[in-house]
Short mmCIF file of C-alpha atoms in Angstrom, two decimals:
data_model
loop_
_atom_site.label_atom_id
_atom_site.label_comp_id
_atom_site.label_asym_id
_atom_site.label_seq_id
_atom_site.Cartn_x
_atom_site.Cartn_y
_atom_site.Cartn_z
CA UNK A 1 36.77 -9.94 -6.68
CA UNK A 2 36.91 -6.75 -4.71
CA UNK A 3 38.66 -8.46 -1.86
CA UNK A 4 41.09 -9.98 -4.31
CA UNK A 5 42.01 -6.58 -5.70
CA UNK A 6 42.39 -5.28 -2.21
CA UNK A 7 44.74 -8.11 -1.29
CA UNK A 8 46.78 -7.58 -4.41
CA UNK A 9 46.96 -3.90 -3.69
CA UNK A 10 48.23 -4.32 -0.15
CA UNK A 11 50.70 -6.89 -1.48
CA UNK A 12 51.91 -4.44 -4.11
CA UNK A 13 52.29 -1.68 -1.54
CA UNK A 14 54.20 -3.82 0.92
CA UNK A 15 56.50 -5.15 -1.79
CA UNK A 16 57.34 -1.78 -3.27
CA UNK A 17 57.47 0.31 -0.13
CA UNK A 18 61.17 1.08 -0.48
CA UNK A 19 60.69 2.48 -3.94
CA UNK A 20 57.87 4.69 -2.70
CA UNK A 21 60.02 5.89 0.14
CA UNK A 22 62.96 6.78 -2.09
CA UNK A 23 60.74 8.84 -4.32
CA UNK A 24 59.04 10.57 -1.40
CA UNK A 25 62.41 11.24 0.18
CA UNK A 26 63.70 12.83 -3.02
CA UNK A 27 60.97 15.46 -2.61
CA UNK A 28 60.93 15.88 1.15
CA UNK A 29 64.66 15.47 1.77
CA UNK A 30 64.05 14.35 5.30
CA UNK A 31 63.03 11.08 6.83
CA UNK A 32 60.01 12.09 8.88
CA UNK A 33 58.28 13.94 6.08
CA UNK A 34 59.10 11.20 3.58
CA UNK A 35 57.53 8.62 5.91
CA UNK A 36 54.46 10.82 6.29
CA UNK A 37 54.12 11.21 2.54
CA UNK A 38 54.28 7.47 1.95
CA UNK A 39 51.90 6.73 4.80
CA UNK A 40 49.37 9.27 3.55
CA UNK A 41 49.64 7.94 0.03
CA UNK A 42 49.00 4.41 1.26
CA UNK A 43 45.98 5.51 3.28
CA UNK A 44 44.58 7.37 0.34
CA UNK A 45 45.12 4.49 -2.02
CA UNK A 46 43.35 2.11 0.36
CA UNK A 47 40.51 4.54 0.90
CA UNK A 48 39.93 4.53 -2.83
CA UNK A 49 40.86 1.00 -3.68
CA UNK A 50 37.46 0.38 -5.12
CA UNK A 51 38.10 3.00 -7.77
CA UNK A 52 40.89 0.90 -9.24
CA UNK A 53 38.90 -1.11 -11.72
CA UNK A 54 41.76 -2.84 -13.41
CA UNK A 55 44.51 -4.18 -11.22
CA UNK A 56 47.03 -4.07 -14.08
CA UNK A 57 47.01 -0.30 -13.77
CA UNK A 58 48.07 -0.40 -10.11
CA UNK A 59 51.54 0.93 -10.72
CA UNK A 60 50.62 4.16 -12.48
CA UNK A 61 47.54 4.49 -10.29
CA UNK A 62 49.55 4.30 -7.10
CA UNK A 63 52.40 6.48 -8.31
CA UNK A 64 49.92 9.12 -9.26
CA UNK A 65 48.71 9.25 -5.68
CA UNK A 66 52.26 9.23 -4.36
CA UNK A 67 53.43 12.02 -6.67
CA UNK A 68 50.37 14.10 -5.80
CA UNK A 69 50.97 13.54 -2.13
CA UNK A 70 54.58 14.69 -2.57
CA UNK A 71 53.51 17.81 -4.46
CA UNK A 72 50.91 18.51 -1.80
CA UNK A 73 53.60 18.25 0.82
CA UNK A 74 55.94 20.63 -1.01
CA UNK A 75 53.21 23.19 -1.46
CA UNK A 76 52.08 22.98 2.13
CA UNK A 77 55.67 23.35 3.26
CA UNK A 78 56.12 26.42 1.14
CA UNK A 79 53.01 27.94 2.67
CA UNK A 80 54.34 27.30 6.16
CA UNK A 81 57.59 29.00 5.26
CA UNK A 82 55.65 31.93 3.86
CA UNK A 83 53.61 32.33 7.03
CA UNK A 84 56.83 32.08 9.02
CA UNK A 85 58.14 35.07 7.14
CA UNK A 86 55.15 37.08 8.19
CA UNK A 87 56.12 36.48 11.76
CA UNK A 88 59.50 37.89 10.99
CA UNK A 89 61.25 34.57 11.43
CA UNK A 90 64.44 34.02 9.58
CA UNK A 91 63.88 31.33 7.06
CA UNK A 92 66.76 30.30 4.87
CA UNK A 93 65.88 30.95 1.30
CA UNK A 94 67.17 28.81 -1.49
CA UNK A 95 67.56 30.46 -4.81
CA UNK A 96 65.65 28.55 -7.45
CA UNK A 97 68.45 28.91 -9.94
CA UNK A 98 69.94 26.41 -12.31
CA UNK A 99 73.56 26.80 -11.45
CA UNK A 100 74.73 23.24 -11.82
CA UNK A 101 76.30 21.86 -8.69
CA UNK A 102 78.56 18.87 -8.35
CA UNK A 103 75.69 16.53 -7.96
CA UNK A 104 72.96 16.04 -10.49
CA UNK A 105 70.68 14.54 -7.82
CA UNK A 106 70.58 17.89 -6.04
CA UNK A 107 70.14 19.76 -9.30
CA UNK A 108 67.12 17.67 -10.23
CA UNK A 109 65.47 18.59 -6.93
CA UNK A 110 65.77 22.26 -7.79
CA UNK A 111 63.85 22.00 -11.03
CA UNK A 112 60.20 22.96 -11.43
CA UNK A 113 58.06 20.32 -9.84
CA UNK A 114 56.47 19.17 -13.10
CA UNK A 115 59.87 18.64 -14.64
CA UNK A 116 61.30 17.05 -11.53
CA UNK A 117 58.52 14.48 -11.52
CA UNK A 118 59.20 13.44 -15.05
CA UNK A 119 62.97 13.17 -14.68
CA UNK A 120 62.68 11.17 -11.48
CA UNK A 121 60.12 8.77 -12.85
CA UNK A 122 62.04 8.36 -16.10
CA UNK A 123 65.58 7.96 -14.83
CA UNK A 124 65.26 6.88 -11.22
CA UNK A 125 62.16 4.72 -11.47
CA UNK A 126 62.89 3.80 -15.09
CA UNK A 127 59.35 4.19 -16.31
CA UNK A 128 58.26 4.59 -19.89
CA UNK A 129 57.09 7.96 -21.13
CA UNK A 130 53.66 6.48 -21.55
CA UNK A 131 53.53 5.41 -17.94
CA UNK A 132 54.74 8.83 -16.87
CA UNK A 133 52.03 10.50 -18.93
CA UNK A 134 49.44 8.38 -17.12
CA UNK A 135 50.87 9.34 -13.76
CA UNK A 136 51.11 13.07 -14.34
CA UNK A 137 47.90 13.21 -16.34
CA UNK A 138 49.60 15.06 -19.19
CA UNK A 139 49.67 13.98 -22.77
CA UNK A 140 52.70 12.24 -24.15
CA UNK A 141 54.00 15.25 -26.06
CA UNK A 142 53.91 17.48 -23.00
CA UNK A 143 55.86 14.87 -21.08
CA UNK A 144 58.46 14.67 -23.83
CA UNK A 145 58.78 18.42 -24.11
CA UNK A 146 59.22 18.79 -20.36
CA UNK A 147 61.75 16.02 -20.24
CA UNK A 148 63.90 17.66 -22.91
CA UNK A 149 63.59 21.01 -21.23
CA UNK A 150 64.66 19.53 -17.95
CA UNK A 151 67.64 17.76 -19.40
CA UNK A 152 68.68 20.93 -21.11
CA UNK A 153 68.52 22.83 -17.85
CA UNK A 154 70.57 20.16 -16.22
CA UNK A 155 73.05 20.48 -19.07
CA UNK A 156 72.72 16.81 -19.76
CA UNK A 157 73.51 15.60 -23.18
CA UNK A 158 70.41 13.88 -24.40
CA UNK A 159 72.35 11.21 -26.26
CA UNK A 160 74.47 10.49 -23.25
CA UNK A 161 71.56 9.67 -20.95
CA UNK A 162 69.91 7.22 -23.33
CA UNK A 163 66.33 8.25 -23.66
CA UNK B 1 79.67 6.61 -15.29
CA UNK B 2 77.77 9.64 -16.44
CA UNK B 3 76.16 12.13 -14.12
CA UNK B 4 72.69 10.65 -14.47
CA UNK B 5 73.90 7.21 -13.48
CA UNK B 6 75.58 8.82 -10.55
CA UNK B 7 72.37 10.60 -9.52
CA UNK B 8 70.44 7.36 -9.85
CA UNK B 9 72.96 5.61 -7.70
CA UNK B 10 72.50 8.23 -5.01
CA UNK B 11 68.74 7.85 -5.36
CA UNK B 12 68.92 4.08 -5.09
CA UNK B 13 71.08 4.37 -2.03
CA UNK B 14 68.61 6.55 -0.13
CA UNK B 15 68.77 5.08 3.37
CA UNK B 16 65.56 3.27 4.21
CA UNK B 17 64.49 3.89 7.80
CA UNK B 18 63.57 0.89 9.89
CA UNK B 19 60.17 2.36 10.68
CA UNK B 20 59.09 2.25 7.06
CA UNK B 21 57.61 -1.22 7.16
CA UNK B 22 55.85 -0.47 10.42
CA UNK B 23 54.39 2.71 9.04
CA UNK B 24 53.11 0.98 5.91
CA UNK B 25 51.56 -1.85 7.88
CA UNK B 26 50.21 0.68 10.34
CA UNK B 27 48.47 2.52 7.53
CA UNK B 28 46.99 -0.71 6.21
CA UNK B 29 45.88 -1.65 9.68
CA UNK B 30 44.43 1.77 10.33
CA UNK B 31 42.39 1.46 7.19
CA UNK B 32 41.17 -2.03 8.03
CA UNK B 33 40.23 -1.14 11.56
CA UNK B 34 38.40 1.88 10.31
CA UNK B 35 36.58 -0.23 7.79
CA UNK B 36 35.78 -2.86 10.37
CA UNK B 37 34.50 -0.23 12.76
CA UNK B 38 32.28 1.32 10.14
CA UNK B 39 30.54 -1.94 9.39
CA UNK B 40 29.69 -3.00 12.88
CA UNK B 41 29.07 -6.66 12.36
CA UNK B 42 32.34 -7.25 10.63
CA UNK B 43 34.86 -6.54 13.26
CA UNK B 44 37.02 -9.41 12.15
CA UNK B 45 36.90 -8.71 8.45
CA UNK B 46 39.98 -7.93 6.53
CA UNK B 47 42.29 -8.50 9.43
CA UNK B 48 45.08 -10.33 7.82
CA UNK B 49 48.71 -9.51 8.42
CA UNK B 50 51.62 -10.84 6.56
CA UNK B 51 54.42 -9.06 8.24
CA UNK B 52 54.88 -7.72 11.61
CA UNK B 53 55.42 -4.31 13.02
CA UNK B 54 58.74 -3.24 14.28
CA UNK B 55 58.83 -4.43 17.83
CA UNK B 56 60.05 -2.43 20.74
CA UNK B 57 58.29 0.34 22.53
CA UNK B 58 55.31 0.37 20.23
CA UNK B 59 54.64 -3.31 20.74
CA UNK B 60 54.07 -2.75 24.39
CA UNK B 61 50.92 -0.85 23.61
CA UNK B 62 49.24 -3.19 21.21
CA UNK B 63 46.31 -5.32 21.89
CA UNK B 64 43.50 -6.67 19.88
CA UNK B 65 39.91 -5.76 19.98
CA UNK B 66 38.29 -8.34 22.13
CA UNK B 67 34.85 -9.71 22.35
CA UNK B 68 34.57 -8.05 25.71
CA UNK B 69 34.14 -4.78 23.94
CA UNK B 70 30.42 -5.07 23.96
CA UNK B 71 29.81 -6.70 27.27
CA UNK B 72 31.47 -4.21 29.50
CA UNK B 73 28.32 -2.59 30.74
CA UNK B 74 26.69 -5.83 31.70
CA UNK B 75 29.92 -6.90 33.22
CA UNK B 76 30.25 -3.80 35.30
CA UNK B 77 26.74 -4.07 36.65
CA UNK B 78 27.27 -7.66 37.57
CA UNK B 79 30.52 -6.83 39.25
CA UNK B 80 29.00 -4.03 41.17
CA UNK B 81 26.65 -6.41 42.87
CA UNK B 82 29.26 -8.98 43.68
CA UNK B 83 29.50 -9.91 47.26
CA UNK B 84 32.75 -9.34 48.95
CA UNK B 85 35.20 -11.86 47.58
CA UNK B 86 36.23 -14.28 50.26
CA UNK B 87 35.52 -11.52 52.72
CA UNK B 88 38.84 -10.01 51.82
CA UNK B 89 38.57 -7.88 48.76
CA UNK B 90 36.27 -6.82 46.03
CA UNK B 91 36.48 -4.94 42.85
CA UNK B 92 33.96 -2.37 41.82
CA UNK B 93 33.39 0.39 39.40
CA UNK B 94 34.51 3.47 41.24
CA UNK B 95 33.64 5.89 38.53
CA UNK B 96 31.89 5.59 35.25
CA UNK B 97 31.14 8.24 32.72
CA UNK B 98 30.22 8.70 29.12
CA UNK B 99 30.70 11.89 27.26
CA UNK B 100 30.49 13.09 23.72
CA UNK B 101 33.04 15.59 22.52
CA UNK B 102 32.01 16.75 19.08
CA UNK B 103 31.44 13.50 17.23
CA UNK B 104 33.64 11.52 19.54
CA UNK B 105 32.11 9.24 22.12
CA UNK B 106 34.11 8.47 25.18
CA UNK B 107 33.08 5.93 27.75
CA UNK B 108 35.17 5.26 30.78
CA UNK B 109 34.68 2.82 33.61
CA UNK B 110 37.30 3.00 36.22
CA UNK B 111 37.59 -0.02 38.47
CA UNK B 112 38.82 0.10 41.98
CA UNK B 113 39.90 -2.51 44.47
CA UNK B 114 38.63 -2.54 47.99
CA UNK B 115 40.25 -4.59 50.67
CA UNK B 116 38.11 -5.43 53.61
CA UNK B 117 40.20 -7.02 56.26
CA UNK B 118 43.83 -7.32 55.60
CA UNK B 119 46.13 -4.47 56.13
CA UNK B 120 47.60 -4.12 52.70
CA UNK B 121 50.11 -1.42 53.51
CA UNK B 122 48.49 0.98 51.13
CA UNK B 123 48.49 -1.44 48.19
CA UNK B 124 44.87 -0.84 47.33
CA UNK B 125 45.38 2.89 47.47
CA UNK B 126 48.41 2.61 45.26
CA UNK B 127 46.67 0.37 42.75
CA UNK B 128 43.55 2.48 42.67
CA UNK B 129 45.48 5.66 42.10
CA UNK B 130 47.45 4.05 39.34
CA UNK B 131 44.29 2.78 37.65
CA UNK B 132 42.68 6.19 37.89
CA UNK B 133 45.73 7.74 36.34
CA UNK B 134 45.91 5.16 33.51
CA UNK B 135 42.23 5.51 32.71
CA UNK B 136 42.03 9.26 32.60
CA UNK B 137 45.32 9.64 30.77
CA UNK B 138 44.26 7.13 28.16
CA UNK B 139 40.93 8.85 27.61
CA UNK B 140 42.59 12.26 27.25
CA UNK B 141 45.34 11.12 24.91
CA UNK B 142 42.92 9.14 22.88
CA UNK B 143 40.72 12.16 22.43
CA UNK B 144 43.72 14.10 21.18
CA UNK B 145 44.51 11.36 18.71
CA UNK B 146 40.92 11.46 17.52
CA UNK B 147 41.24 15.21 16.94
CA UNK B 148 44.47 14.74 15.01
CA UNK B 149 42.88 12.03 12.97
CA UNK B 150 39.94 14.30 12.24
CA UNK B 151 42.23 17.13 11.21
CA UNK B 152 44.14 14.84 8.88
CA UNK B 153 40.88 13.57 7.46
CA UNK B 154 39.62 17.08 6.73
CA UNK B 155 42.99 18.24 5.41
CA UNK B 156 43.00 15.49 2.85
CA UNK B 157 39.64 16.36 1.41
CA UNK B 158 37.19 14.69 3.80
CA UNK B 159 34.08 16.58 4.82
CA UNK B 160 32.57 17.06 8.26
CA UNK B 161 29.59 14.97 7.24
CA UNK B 162 31.82 12.10 6.17
CA UNK B 163 33.75 12.41 9.37
CA UNK B 164 30.58 12.15 11.42
CA UNK B 165 30.01 8.72 9.92
CA UNK B 166 33.25 7.45 11.38
CA UNK B 167 31.65 6.63 14.73
CA UNK B 168 34.71 7.42 16.75
CA UNK B 169 34.55 5.72 20.10
CA UNK B 170 36.99 5.55 22.93
CA UNK B 171 36.50 2.98 25.64
CA UNK B 172 38.20 2.32 28.88
CA UNK B 173 36.95 -0.57 30.91
CA UNK B 174 37.96 -3.58 32.92
CA UNK B 175 37.45 -7.28 33.05
CA UNK B 176 37.81 -9.63 35.95
CA UNK B 177 39.89 -12.64 35.06
CA UNK B 178 39.68 -14.58 38.27
CA UNK B 179 38.80 -14.16 41.88
CA UNK B 180 39.10 -16.57 44.72
CA UNK B 181 39.98 -16.50 48.37
CA UNK B 182 43.59 -16.44 47.33
CA UNK B 183 43.83 -13.90 44.58
CA UNK B 184 42.14 -11.34 42.46
CA UNK B 185 43.10 -10.96 38.82
CA UNK B 186 41.78 -8.34 36.44
CA UNK B 187 42.72 -6.29 33.43
CA UNK B 188 42.11 -2.66 32.60
CA UNK B 189 41.80 -1.96 28.91
CA UNK B 190 41.59 1.04 26.67
CA UNK B 191 40.66 0.88 23.00
CA UNK B 192 39.88 3.21 20.15
CA UNK B 193 37.40 2.30 17.46
CA UNK B 194 39.53 3.53 14.58
CA UNK B 195 42.87 1.91 15.27
CA UNK B 196 44.30 -0.69 17.56
CA UNK B 197 47.75 0.86 17.47
CA UNK B 198 47.21 2.72 20.73
CA UNK B 199 45.18 0.16 22.59
CA UNK B 200 46.48 -0.53 26.03
CA UNK B 201 46.00 -3.10 28.68
CA UNK B 202 47.34 -3.54 32.12
CA UNK B 203 46.97 -6.66 34.22
CA UNK B 204 46.69 -6.72 37.97
CA UNK B 205 47.16 -9.90 39.94
CA UNK B 206 46.80 -9.48 43.64
CA UNK B 207 47.72 -12.04 46.20
CA UNK B 208 44.99 -11.63 48.78
CA UNK B 209 46.83 -13.57 51.45
CA UNK B 210 49.87 -11.37 51.47
CA UNK B 211 48.20 -8.28 50.08
CA UNK B 212 50.86 -7.95 47.42
CA UNK B 213 50.99 -7.98 43.66
CA UNK B 214 51.69 -11.46 42.35
CA UNK B 215 54.68 -12.12 40.14
CA UNK B 216 55.12 -15.13 37.88
CA UNK B 217 57.79 -16.29 40.27
CA UNK B 218 55.26 -16.32 43.11
CA UNK B 219 52.98 -18.53 41.07
CA UNK B 220 55.38 -20.87 39.30
CA UNK B 221 58.26 -21.00 41.75
CA UNK B 222 61.91 -20.08 41.46
CA UNK B 223 62.44 -21.73 38.13
CA UNK B 224 59.50 -19.85 36.63
CA UNK B 225 61.31 -18.61 33.52
CA UNK B 226 62.31 -22.08 32.34
CA UNK B 227 59.02 -23.55 33.39
CA UNK B 228 57.04 -21.01 31.41
CA UNK B 229 59.38 -21.13 28.40
CA UNK B 230 59.20 -24.92 28.20
CA UNK B 231 55.46 -24.85 28.41
CA UNK B 232 55.13 -22.14 25.77
CA UNK B 233 57.56 -23.86 23.42
CA UNK B 234 55.60 -27.08 23.71
CA UNK B 235 52.34 -25.29 22.94
CA UNK B 236 53.41 -22.97 20.13
CA UNK B 237 53.25 -25.50 17.34
CA UNK B 238 49.82 -26.74 18.26
CA UNK B 239 48.51 -23.23 18.72
CA UNK B 240 49.90 -22.18 15.39
CA UNK B 241 48.19 -25.13 13.72
CA UNK B 242 44.96 -24.44 15.50
CA UNK B 243 44.68 -20.91 14.19
CA UNK B 244 46.38 -21.69 10.89
CA UNK B 245 49.03 -19.01 11.17
CA UNK B 246 52.74 -19.70 11.51
CA UNK B 247 54.31 -17.84 14.41
CA UNK B 248 57.46 -15.79 13.99
CA UNK B 249 60.69 -17.68 14.34
CA UNK B 250 63.18 -16.33 16.89
CA UNK B 251 65.12 -14.79 13.97
CA UNK B 252 62.00 -12.94 12.92
CA UNK B 253 61.60 -11.61 16.42
CA UNK B 254 59.37 -14.44 17.59
CA UNK B 255 59.20 -16.04 21.02
CA UNK B 256 62.47 -16.61 22.83
CA UNK B 257 61.85 -16.23 26.49
CA UNK B 258 59.51 -14.64 28.95
CA UNK B 259 60.80 -11.96 31.27
CA UNK B 260 59.67 -10.21 34.40
CA UNK B 261 57.80 -7.79 32.18
CA UNK B 262 55.74 -10.52 30.51
CA UNK B 263 52.04 -9.97 31.01
CA UNK B 264 49.87 -12.57 32.64
CA UNK B 265 46.65 -13.06 34.45
CA UNK B 266 45.36 -15.77 36.74
CA UNK B 267 42.72 -18.34 35.92
CA UNK B 268 40.22 -19.61 38.42
CA UNK B 269 42.01 -22.97 38.47
CA UNK B 270 45.13 -21.26 39.76
CA UNK B 271 47.16 -21.41 36.57
CA UNK B 272 48.74 -18.29 35.20
CA UNK B 273 47.99 -17.39 31.59
CA UNK B 274 50.76 -15.58 29.75
CA UNK B 275 49.63 -12.99 27.23
CA UNK B 276 51.59 -11.80 24.23
CA UNK B 277 50.43 -8.69 22.47
CA UNK B 278 49.28 -8.77 18.91
CA UNK B 279 52.40 -8.79 16.70
CA UNK B 280 54.66 -9.68 19.59
CA UNK B 281 55.34 -13.27 18.61
CA UNK B 282 52.98 -13.92 15.71
CA UNK B 283 51.51 -12.06 12.75
CA UNK B 284 48.73 -9.67 13.66
CA UNK B 285 46.10 -12.00 12.29
CA UNK B 286 46.74 -14.24 15.28
CA UNK B 287 45.74 -11.41 17.58
CA UNK B 288 46.96 -11.48 21.14
CA UNK B 289 48.23 -14.97 21.94
CA UNK B 290 47.73 -16.60 25.32
CA UNK B 291 49.39 -19.60 26.93
CA UNK B 292 48.12 -21.26 30.04
CA UNK B 293 50.98 -22.59 32.13
CA UNK B 294 50.21 -25.55 34.35
CA UNK B 295 51.48 -25.10 37.83
#
C-alpha cells in the first residue's frame, strides 16, 4: 500500500512537473532558482510521502509544499539582499507599489505574498477556493477576502474575471 | 481578451527548461538512493525509472552501484598477492586509506600498474599518474558534495542527529576485469552512498605486447564500429526481454552507434565487453548495460 502511494506520487510529480515549474518560476523569475524550488519541493514531498494518508489529497498536499518552498525562497532571497546592503553593495530596490503596469502578470508578482499565492492558484492553476484554502492553510473566508483585495489592487473588475 | 486571460497566457507560456525533467528524476533518484543506502540490505529497492535523464555531459558520469561495492577489500588483498602477470605486468594497490571527516566516511584504494619487462615508453607512469589524479579528485569533490548535501539537509529543517544517520560513504576502488599474457583490463570506480549521479568509472585496457592502451579497433579490427553495432543490435531485444525493460528507441535517445569514446573492458576469453552507463540507452532500472562482442 505504501509502495503504491509512493509510485502514484512519483507518477503525479513527473506528470505535472511543468505546472510546478511555471508556478515556481512566477515567484523566482529566473530559471535556476525555479528549478531549485521545484527540486527541493520534490525532495521534501518524497521525504514525507508516508505522511500523505490519502492519495486523493495529493494535489493540495503537493502544492502546499511547493508554495511553501517558493515563499521560503523569496524570504531567503530578501535576507541575502539585506545582508548585501550591509556590505555597502548596490542592490537595485523595487518599490512595492501598486502602480499598474502594462502587464497584469508582473503586477500580480508585486502583490503581498499571501495574495499572490491565491491569485496564482485561482487564475493560473484554476483551482477552487476550497482547494486554495487547503493549500494555504487559511479558512475559506480569509481566502475570499484576500482574493477580492488582490483583485481590487490590480484594478480588475471582479465580474470581468469570472470568479 | 481581458487582462487576466492575458496574464494567464503569459504564465502558461513560461518557457520550460530542458533540464526540468532531469532535475525531477534526479530528485526522485536521490531520494531512492538515500533510502536504499539507509536500509543496507535493500540496495535494489525502489529503483524503478520510467523516463530517462537528459543525456549529454551528465550521462558520462553515471554508473550504477555494483555488487563489487562490498568486495573491494577482499579483492584488493587478493590482488596484492597476485604473482606477476605473465611476467610482464601486475596491478597492485599503491595507496589505500580510510578517513572520517565529520560523519562522512571516505575510503580510497588507488591501484597502480607495474610493468616488469617491456619498455612501455612511460605508459605505466602516465596511467598511474592519471589514476592517482582521478582518485584523489573524486574523493575531494565527493566530500564537497557531501558537505553541500549536509548544508541543504540542515537548512531545510534536518537536525545533526538525523544527518548522522545518513551513513555517508565515499568509495574509490578498482576491479580487475581480465588479465592474461596479452592484456590487462581493469576499471577504477568512485561512488557515493547517497546518490549515483556523480558516480564515475574509468576503464583501462592495456595491450601488454605493445605496451599501449587498447582501442576497440585493436580488438575488433578495422570494421570495429559496424561489427560492434551489428552485435549490439542483435542482442538488444533479447537483453531487453531478459530484464523485462524496454530500451530507448533511437528517437528517445537510445542506442544508435558506438564511437571511439564508448567504454569497454576485456574478458578473459579475449572478447571486448561494451558498457553503456545507466540511462544511456535504457531506463535507469536496467542499470548499466553490457554487451559482449564476439571477436
